Coordinates of C-alpha atoms in Angstrom, one line a residue:
X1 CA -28.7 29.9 29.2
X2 CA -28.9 27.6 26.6
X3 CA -26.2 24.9 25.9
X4 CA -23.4 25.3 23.7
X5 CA -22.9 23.8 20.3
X6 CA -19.9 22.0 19.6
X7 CA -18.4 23.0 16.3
X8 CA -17.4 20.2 13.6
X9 CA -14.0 20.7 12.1
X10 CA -13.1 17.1 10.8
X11 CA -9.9 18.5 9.6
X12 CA -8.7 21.0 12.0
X13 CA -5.7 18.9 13.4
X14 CA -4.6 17.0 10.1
X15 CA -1.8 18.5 9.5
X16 CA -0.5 18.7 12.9
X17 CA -0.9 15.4 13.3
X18 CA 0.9 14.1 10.4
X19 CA 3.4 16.7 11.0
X20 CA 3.8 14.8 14.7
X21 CA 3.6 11.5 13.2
X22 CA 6.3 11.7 10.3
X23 CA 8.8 13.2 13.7
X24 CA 8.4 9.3 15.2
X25 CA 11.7 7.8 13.2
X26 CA 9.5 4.1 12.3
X27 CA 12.1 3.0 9.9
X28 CA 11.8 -0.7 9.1
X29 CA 15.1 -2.1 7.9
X30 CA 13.9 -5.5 8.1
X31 CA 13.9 -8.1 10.7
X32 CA 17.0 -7.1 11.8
X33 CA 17.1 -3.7 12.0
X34 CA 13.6 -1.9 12.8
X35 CA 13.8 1.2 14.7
X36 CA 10.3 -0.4 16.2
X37 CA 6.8 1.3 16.1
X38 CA 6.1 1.4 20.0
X39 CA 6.7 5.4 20.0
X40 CA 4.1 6.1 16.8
X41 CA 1.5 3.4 18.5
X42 CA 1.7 4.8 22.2
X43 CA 1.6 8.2 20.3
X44 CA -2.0 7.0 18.6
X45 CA -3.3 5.2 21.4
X46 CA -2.5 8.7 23.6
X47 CA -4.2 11.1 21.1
X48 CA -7.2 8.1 21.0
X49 CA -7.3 8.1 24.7
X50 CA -7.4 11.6 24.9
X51 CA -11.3 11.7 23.3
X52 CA -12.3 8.3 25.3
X53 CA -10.8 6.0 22.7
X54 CA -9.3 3.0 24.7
X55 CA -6.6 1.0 22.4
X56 CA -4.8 -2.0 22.7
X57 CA -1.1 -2.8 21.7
X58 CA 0.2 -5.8 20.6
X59 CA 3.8 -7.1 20.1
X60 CA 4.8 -9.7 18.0
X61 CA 8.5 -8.9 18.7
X62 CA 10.4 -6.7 21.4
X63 CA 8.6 -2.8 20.0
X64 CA 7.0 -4.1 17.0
X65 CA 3.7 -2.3 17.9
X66 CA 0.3 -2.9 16.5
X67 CA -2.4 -0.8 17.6
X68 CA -6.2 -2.1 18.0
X69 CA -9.2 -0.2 18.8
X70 CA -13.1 -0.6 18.7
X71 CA -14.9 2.4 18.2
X72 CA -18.1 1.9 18.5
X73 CA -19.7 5.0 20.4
X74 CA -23.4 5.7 21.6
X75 CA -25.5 6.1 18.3
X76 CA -23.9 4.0 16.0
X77 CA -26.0 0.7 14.1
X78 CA -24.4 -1.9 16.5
X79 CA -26.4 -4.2 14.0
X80 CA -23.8 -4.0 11.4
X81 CA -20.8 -5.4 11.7
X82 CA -17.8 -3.0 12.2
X83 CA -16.1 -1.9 9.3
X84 CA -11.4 -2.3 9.4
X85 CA -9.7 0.8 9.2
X86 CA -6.2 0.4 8.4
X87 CA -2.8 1.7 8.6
X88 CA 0.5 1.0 9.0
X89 CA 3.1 2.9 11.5
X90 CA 6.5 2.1 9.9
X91 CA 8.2 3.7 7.0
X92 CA 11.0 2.9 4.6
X93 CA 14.0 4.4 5.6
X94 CA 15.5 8.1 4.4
X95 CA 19.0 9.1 3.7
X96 CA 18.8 12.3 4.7
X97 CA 21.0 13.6 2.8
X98 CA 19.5 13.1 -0.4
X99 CA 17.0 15.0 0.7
X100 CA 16.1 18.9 0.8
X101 CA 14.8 19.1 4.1
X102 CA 15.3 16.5 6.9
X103 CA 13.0 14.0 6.4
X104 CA 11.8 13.1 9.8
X105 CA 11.2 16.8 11.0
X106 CA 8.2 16.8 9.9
X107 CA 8.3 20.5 8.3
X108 CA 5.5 22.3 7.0
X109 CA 6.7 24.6 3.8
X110 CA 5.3 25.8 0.2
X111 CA 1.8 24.1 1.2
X112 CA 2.6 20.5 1.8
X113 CA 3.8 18.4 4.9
X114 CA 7.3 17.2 4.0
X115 CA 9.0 13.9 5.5
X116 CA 9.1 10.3 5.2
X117 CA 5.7 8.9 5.6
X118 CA 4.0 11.6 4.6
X119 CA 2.5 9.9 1.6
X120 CA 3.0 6.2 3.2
X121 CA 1.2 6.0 5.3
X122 CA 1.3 8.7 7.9
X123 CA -1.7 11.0 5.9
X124 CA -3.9 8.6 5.8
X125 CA -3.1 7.5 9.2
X126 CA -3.3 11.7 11.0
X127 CA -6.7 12.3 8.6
X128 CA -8.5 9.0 10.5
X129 CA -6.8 10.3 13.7
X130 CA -7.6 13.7 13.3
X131 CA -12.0 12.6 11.9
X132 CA -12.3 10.0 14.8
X133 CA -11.0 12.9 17.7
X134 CA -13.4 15.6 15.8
X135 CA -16.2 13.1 16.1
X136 CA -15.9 12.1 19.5
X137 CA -15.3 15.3 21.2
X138 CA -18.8 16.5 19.0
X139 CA -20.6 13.3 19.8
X140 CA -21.2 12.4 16.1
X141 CA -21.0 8.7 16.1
X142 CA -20.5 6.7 12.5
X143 CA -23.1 4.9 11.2
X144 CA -21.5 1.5 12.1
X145 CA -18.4 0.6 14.8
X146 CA -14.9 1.1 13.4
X147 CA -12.1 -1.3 13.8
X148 CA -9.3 0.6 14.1
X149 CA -6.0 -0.9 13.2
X150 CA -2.6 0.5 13.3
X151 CA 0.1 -1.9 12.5
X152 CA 3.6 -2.5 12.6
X153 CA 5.8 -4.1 9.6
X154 CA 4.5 -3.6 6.7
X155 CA 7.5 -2.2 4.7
X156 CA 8.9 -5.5 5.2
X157 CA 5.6 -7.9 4.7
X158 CA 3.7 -7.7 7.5
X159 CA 5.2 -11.3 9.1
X160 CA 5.5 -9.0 13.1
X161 CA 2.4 -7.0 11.8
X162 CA -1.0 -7.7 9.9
X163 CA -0.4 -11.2 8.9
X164 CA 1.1 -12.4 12.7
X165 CA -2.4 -10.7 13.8
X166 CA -4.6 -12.7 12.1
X167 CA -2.4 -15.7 12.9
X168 CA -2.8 -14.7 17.0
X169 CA -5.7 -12.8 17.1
X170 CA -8.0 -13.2 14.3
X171 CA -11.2 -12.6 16.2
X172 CA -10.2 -8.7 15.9
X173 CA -10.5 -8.9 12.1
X174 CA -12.6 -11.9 11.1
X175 CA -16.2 -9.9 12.6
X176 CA -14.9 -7.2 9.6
X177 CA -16.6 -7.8 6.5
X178 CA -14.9 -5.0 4.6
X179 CA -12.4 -2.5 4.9
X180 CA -10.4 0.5 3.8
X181 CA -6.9 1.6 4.3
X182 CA -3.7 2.1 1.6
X183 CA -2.9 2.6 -1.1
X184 CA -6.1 4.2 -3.5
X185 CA -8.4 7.1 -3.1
X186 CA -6.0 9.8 -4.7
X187 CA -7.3 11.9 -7.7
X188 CA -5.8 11.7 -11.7
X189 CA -6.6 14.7 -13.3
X190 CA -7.6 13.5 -17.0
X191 CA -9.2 17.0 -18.5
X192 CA -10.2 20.1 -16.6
X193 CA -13.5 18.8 -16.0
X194 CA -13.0 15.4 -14.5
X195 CA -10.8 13.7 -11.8
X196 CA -10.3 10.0 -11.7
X197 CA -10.1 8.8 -7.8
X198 CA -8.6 5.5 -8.3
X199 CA -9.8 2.9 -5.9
X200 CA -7.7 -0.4 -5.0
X201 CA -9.6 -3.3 -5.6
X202 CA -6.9 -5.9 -6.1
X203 CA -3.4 -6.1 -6.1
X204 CA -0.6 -8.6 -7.4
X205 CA 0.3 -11.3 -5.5
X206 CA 4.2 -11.7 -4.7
X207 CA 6.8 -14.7 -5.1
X208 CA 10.4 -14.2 -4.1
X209 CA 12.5 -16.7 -5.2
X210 CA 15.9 -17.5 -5.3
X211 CA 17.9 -19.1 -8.3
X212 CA 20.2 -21.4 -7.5
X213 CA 22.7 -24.0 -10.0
X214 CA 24.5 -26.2 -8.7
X215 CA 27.6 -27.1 -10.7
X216 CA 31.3 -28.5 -10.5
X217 CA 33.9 -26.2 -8.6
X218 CA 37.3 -26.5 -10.3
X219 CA 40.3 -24.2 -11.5
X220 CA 39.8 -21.3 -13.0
X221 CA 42.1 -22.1 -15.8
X222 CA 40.7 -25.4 -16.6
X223 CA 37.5 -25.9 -18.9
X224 CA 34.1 -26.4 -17.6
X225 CA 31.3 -27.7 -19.4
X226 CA 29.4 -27.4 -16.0
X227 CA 29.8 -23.9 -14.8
X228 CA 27.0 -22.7 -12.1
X229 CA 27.9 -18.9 -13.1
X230 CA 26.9 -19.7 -16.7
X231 CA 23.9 -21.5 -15.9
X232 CA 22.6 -19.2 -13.9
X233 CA 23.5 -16.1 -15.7
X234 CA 21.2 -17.9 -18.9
X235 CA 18.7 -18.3 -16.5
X236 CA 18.6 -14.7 -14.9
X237 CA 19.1 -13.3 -18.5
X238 CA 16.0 -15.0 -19.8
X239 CA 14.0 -14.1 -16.9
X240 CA 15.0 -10.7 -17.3
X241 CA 14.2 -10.5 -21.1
X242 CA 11.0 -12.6 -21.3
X243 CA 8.2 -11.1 -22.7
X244 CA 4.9 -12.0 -19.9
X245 CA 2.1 -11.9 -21.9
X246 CA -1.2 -9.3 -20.9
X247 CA -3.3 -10.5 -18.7
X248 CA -5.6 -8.0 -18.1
X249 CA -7.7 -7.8 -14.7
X250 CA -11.3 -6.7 -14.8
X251 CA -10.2 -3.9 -12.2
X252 CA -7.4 -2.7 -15.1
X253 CA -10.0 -3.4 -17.8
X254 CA -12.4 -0.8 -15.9
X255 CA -9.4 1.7 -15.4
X256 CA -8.5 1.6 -18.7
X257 CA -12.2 1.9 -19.8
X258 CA -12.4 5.2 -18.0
X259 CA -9.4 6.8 -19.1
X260 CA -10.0 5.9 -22.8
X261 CA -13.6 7.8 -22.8
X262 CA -12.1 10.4 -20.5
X263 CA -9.4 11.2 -23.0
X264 CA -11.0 9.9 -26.1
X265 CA -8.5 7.6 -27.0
X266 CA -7.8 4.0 -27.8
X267 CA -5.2 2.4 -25.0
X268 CA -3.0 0.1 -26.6
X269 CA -2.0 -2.7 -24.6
X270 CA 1.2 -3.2 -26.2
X271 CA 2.2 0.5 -25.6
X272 CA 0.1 1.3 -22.7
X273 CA 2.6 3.3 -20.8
X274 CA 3.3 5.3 -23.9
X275 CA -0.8 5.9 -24.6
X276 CA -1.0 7.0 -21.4
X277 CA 1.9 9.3 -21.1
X278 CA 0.0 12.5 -20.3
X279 CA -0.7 10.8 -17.1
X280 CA 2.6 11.0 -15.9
X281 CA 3.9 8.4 -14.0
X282 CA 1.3 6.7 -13.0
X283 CA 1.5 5.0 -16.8
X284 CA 4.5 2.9 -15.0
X285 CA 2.3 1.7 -12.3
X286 CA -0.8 0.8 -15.1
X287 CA 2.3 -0.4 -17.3
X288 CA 3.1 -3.2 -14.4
X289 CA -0.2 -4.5 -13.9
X290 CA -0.9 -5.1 -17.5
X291 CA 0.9 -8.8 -16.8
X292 CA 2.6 -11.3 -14.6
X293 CA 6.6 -9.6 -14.0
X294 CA 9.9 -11.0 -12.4
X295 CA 13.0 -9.1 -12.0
X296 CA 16.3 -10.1 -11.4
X297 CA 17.4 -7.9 -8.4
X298 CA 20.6 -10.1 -6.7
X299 CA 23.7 -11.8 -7.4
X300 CA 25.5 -14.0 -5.6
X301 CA 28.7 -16.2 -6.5
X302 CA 31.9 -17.3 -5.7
X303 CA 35.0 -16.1 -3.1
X304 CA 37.8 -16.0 -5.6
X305 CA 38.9 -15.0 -9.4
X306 CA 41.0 -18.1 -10.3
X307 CA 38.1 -20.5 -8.6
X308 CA 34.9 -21.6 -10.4
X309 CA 32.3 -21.9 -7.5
X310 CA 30.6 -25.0 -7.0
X311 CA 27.0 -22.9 -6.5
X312 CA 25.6 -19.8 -7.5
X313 CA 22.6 -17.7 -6.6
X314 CA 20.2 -14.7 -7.8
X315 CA 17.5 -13.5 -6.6
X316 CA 13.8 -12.9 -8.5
X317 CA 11.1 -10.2 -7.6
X318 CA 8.2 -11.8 -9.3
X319 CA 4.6 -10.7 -8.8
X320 CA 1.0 -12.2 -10.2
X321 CA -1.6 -11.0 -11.8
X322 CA -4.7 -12.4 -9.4
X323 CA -5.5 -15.5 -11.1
X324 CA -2.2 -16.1 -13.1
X325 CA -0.1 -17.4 -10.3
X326 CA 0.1 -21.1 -11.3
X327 CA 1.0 -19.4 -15.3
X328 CA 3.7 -17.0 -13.3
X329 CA 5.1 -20.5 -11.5
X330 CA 5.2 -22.5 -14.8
X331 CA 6.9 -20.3 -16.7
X332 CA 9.7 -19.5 -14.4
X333 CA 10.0 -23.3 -13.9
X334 CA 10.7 -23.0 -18.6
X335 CA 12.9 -20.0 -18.3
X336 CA 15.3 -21.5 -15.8
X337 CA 16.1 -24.8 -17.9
X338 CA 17.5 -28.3 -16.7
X339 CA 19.8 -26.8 -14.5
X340 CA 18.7 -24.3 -12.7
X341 CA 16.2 -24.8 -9.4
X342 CA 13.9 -22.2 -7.8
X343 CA 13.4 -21.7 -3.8
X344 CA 10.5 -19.8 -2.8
X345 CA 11.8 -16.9 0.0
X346 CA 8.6 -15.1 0.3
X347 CA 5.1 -16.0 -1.2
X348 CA 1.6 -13.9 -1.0
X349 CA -1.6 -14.3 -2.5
X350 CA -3.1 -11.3 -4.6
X351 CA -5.8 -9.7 -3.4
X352 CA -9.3 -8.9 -5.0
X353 CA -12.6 -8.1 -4.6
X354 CA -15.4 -6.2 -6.8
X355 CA -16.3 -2.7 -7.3
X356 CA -19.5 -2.7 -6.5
X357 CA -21.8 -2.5 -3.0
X358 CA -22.8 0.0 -0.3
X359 CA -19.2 1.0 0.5
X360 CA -18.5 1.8 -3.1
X361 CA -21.5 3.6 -3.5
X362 CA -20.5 5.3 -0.4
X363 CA -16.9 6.4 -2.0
X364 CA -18.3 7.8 -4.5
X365 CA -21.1 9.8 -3.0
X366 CA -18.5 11.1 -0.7
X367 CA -15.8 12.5 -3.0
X368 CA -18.2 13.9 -5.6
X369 CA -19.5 15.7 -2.2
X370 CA -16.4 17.3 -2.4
X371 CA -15.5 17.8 -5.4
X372 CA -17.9 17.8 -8.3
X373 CA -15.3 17.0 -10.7
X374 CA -14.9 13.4 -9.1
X375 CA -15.4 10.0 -10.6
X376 CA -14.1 6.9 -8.7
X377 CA -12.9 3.9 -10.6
X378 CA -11.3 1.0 -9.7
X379 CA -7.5 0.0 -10.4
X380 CA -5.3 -3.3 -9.5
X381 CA -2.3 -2.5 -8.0
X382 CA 1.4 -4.0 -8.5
X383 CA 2.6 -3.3 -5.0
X384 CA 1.3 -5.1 -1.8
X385 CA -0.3 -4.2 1.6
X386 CA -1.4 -5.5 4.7
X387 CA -5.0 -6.3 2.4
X388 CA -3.0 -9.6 2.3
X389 CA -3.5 -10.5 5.3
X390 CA -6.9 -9.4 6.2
X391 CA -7.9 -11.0 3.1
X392 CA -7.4 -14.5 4.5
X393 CA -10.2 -13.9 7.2
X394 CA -12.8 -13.3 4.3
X395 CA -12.5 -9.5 4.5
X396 CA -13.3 -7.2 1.4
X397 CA -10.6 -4.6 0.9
X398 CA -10.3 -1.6 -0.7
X399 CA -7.4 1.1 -1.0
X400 CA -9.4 4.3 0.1
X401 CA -7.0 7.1 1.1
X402 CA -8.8 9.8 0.2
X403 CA -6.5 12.5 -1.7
X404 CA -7.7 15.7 -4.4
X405 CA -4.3 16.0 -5.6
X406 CA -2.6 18.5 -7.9
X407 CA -2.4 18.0 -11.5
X408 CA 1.5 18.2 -11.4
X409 CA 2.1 16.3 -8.5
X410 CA 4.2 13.3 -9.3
X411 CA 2.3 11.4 -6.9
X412 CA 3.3 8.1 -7.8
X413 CA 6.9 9.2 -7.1
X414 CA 6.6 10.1 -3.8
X415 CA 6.2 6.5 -2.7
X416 CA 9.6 5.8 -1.3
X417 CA 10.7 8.4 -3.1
X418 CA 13.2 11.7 -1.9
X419 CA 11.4 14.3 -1.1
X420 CA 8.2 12.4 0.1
X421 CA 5.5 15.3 1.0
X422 CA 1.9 15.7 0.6
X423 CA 0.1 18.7 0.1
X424 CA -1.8 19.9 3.2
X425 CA -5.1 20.7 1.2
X426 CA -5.2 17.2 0.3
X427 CA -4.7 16.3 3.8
X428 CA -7.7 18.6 5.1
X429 CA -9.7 17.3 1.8
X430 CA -9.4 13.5 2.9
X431 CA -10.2 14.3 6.3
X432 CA -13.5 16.1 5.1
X433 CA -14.2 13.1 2.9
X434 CA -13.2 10.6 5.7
X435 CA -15.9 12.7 7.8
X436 CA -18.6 11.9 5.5
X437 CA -18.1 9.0 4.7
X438 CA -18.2 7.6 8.2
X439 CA -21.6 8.4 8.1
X440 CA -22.5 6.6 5.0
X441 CA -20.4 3.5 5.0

């Protein structure tokens, strides 16, 4: 008798496995108040373990769980140098009931997986899962070795997760020239014939600061001419209204290039989020990456009606175009005014890195493998990821989640969003183009 061929199914468990995933309650309050990703990384490292996979966990705090694997199997080019695959384990946190269905069940209904996570970061997370365990049970090894990398904290900035990696162990992510991981990949449907997969190549960098003025406490009855609550509420208003001129990244510049010849229209950059309305609401996310932002999002001042406080505080979201930090700095340092100071609470670099080279290529090749209709082009993001902190090692990253979604999908709204769900066809899609492109990256 002859042998038996194993058959390939790259995205046979997907949806199972995100379904299992998004059950794991990882909801990251903040320092304080984590429910810890130990379950979700011993869940991983079990399902890894399962197909040969040996993983390692890490801790930076009591079950604040990073997961590390190598994956570098008999056939593979142990020439190259392995290539990062990242995700993150924790979610935001659901109030379930805002929701329609509980949103860490994990249900399967009308053709999507519903839950929190589903869209960040558990898909991406179940269609590597669910492409690595197809491969090794079928013997198909990648082209290169895979660094795999599931960490924890990354709702919250990474400090117990990617960045307190590379701090401890950075000889498991400085041998990684590039990588892939959140948040890009997913399609924009521009005309019938054509879907833009948008590609991270950079994203913003992040300052948190606080406000503070420092004035004299006295009576509330009695005049002040030195009154924290009105310095700072000039500065926080002026902040709040100013204007941040464009500052348009080469990544946006490409984006926008695409979309113009796509819908035969001139993009405005004064009005880009009304040009691009058809889009939906991904305009807002092009609409915050057109310049430097800061917005007030806390208040803080005073303990009683009939006393003016001697201090008073606010606190700024403010976020850089890469290259424009030092403009961002000096032009909160204006707004504020003479009395007014500034404390940095949280500072990270943007990220960016061309769209061009092999692993581009690669992307490409792969989704149009897929689907015909495909064109990928690159985009700068206004959020953050754990890029952040791979970047300072040197390494290349790129947000390649591979999603075809549907045309009215509010995609962009599912990120933290109510309702968070992704639709399982997009989850067996990724995993298909995951496949392939393991053997072309």
């Amino acid at each position: 008798m002859g042998s038996m061929t194993v058959q390939s199914n790259p995205a046979a468990e997907v949806v199972q496995l995100c379904s299992e995933l998004i059950r794991i309650d990882t909801s990251n309050y903040g320092p304080e108040g984590s429910k810890g990703e130990r379950p979700a990384a011993e869940y991983y490292a079990e399902k890894l373990a399962e197909v040969g996979i040996e993983s390692q966990l890490f801790e930076a705090a009591p079950g604040r769980t990073t997961l590390v694997a190598h994956w570098q199997p008999e056939g593979c080019d142990d020439s190259v140098p392995p290539l990062l695959v990242h995700g993150h384990l924790d979610v935001v946190p659901a109030q379930a009931s805002d929701w329609q269905v509980d949103p860490f069940a994990g249900e399967v209904t009308d053709g999507c997986v519903w839950g929190r996570g589903a869209v960040d970061m558990k898909d991406f997370d179940a269609m590597v899962l669910s492409v690595v365990r197809d491969r090794a049970r079928t013997g198909r090894a990648p082209r290169r070795p895979i660094r795999l990398i599931m960490t924890a904290d990354e709702e919250a900035g990474s400090r117990v997760g990617a960045h307190w990696l590379v701090d401890n162990h950075p000889e498991l992510v400085a041998d990684c020239p590039e990588a892939i991981g959140e948040v890009g990949g997913f399609s924009l449907t521009v005309r019938d014939d054509l879907r833009l997969y948008l590609v991270q190549v950079a994203e913003k960098g992040l300052a948190w600061l606080n406000l503070i003025a420092d004035g004299t406490a006295g009576h509330g009855s009695m005049r002040n001419s030195d009154n924290a609550v009105t310095a700072l509420a000039g500065a926080v208003a002026r902040i709040g209204a100013y204007d941040w001129p464009h500052r348009i990244h080469p990544a946006q510049q490409a984006f926008l290039d695409a979309v113009e010849n796509a819908l035969g229209v001139e993009i405005n950059a004064d009005s880009v989020e009304e040009s691009l309305a058809r889009l939906g609401t991904v305009a807002r996310m092009v609409g915050a990456t057109m310049s430097n932002t800061a917005n007030p999002t806390m208040l803080a001042a005073g303990y009683k009606v009939n006393v003016i406080p001697g201090q008073a505080v606010a606190a700024v979201d403010g976020r850089f175009i890469p290259g424009y930090e030092q403009e961002f700095f000096d032009t909160i340092s204006e707004l504020l005014g003479g009395q007014v100071r500034h404390e940095i609470i949280a500072r990270q670099d943007a990220v960016e890195t061309e769209f061009s080279g092999a692993l581009v290529a690669a992307m490409q090749s792969c989704l149009a493998a897929e689907d015909p209709h495909a064109q990928a082009v690159p985009y700068l993001m206004s959020g953050g990821t754990d890029g952040k902190a791979w970047q300072k090692l040197g390494v290349r990253c790129f947000g390649f989640a591979p999603l075809q979604l549907p045309a009215d999908l509010d995609f962009v709204a599912m990120f933290h969003g109510v309702d968070e769900r992704v639709p399982t066809a997009s989850l067996e899609f990724g995993a298909r183009v995951l496949d392939r492109f393991f053997d072309q990256a």
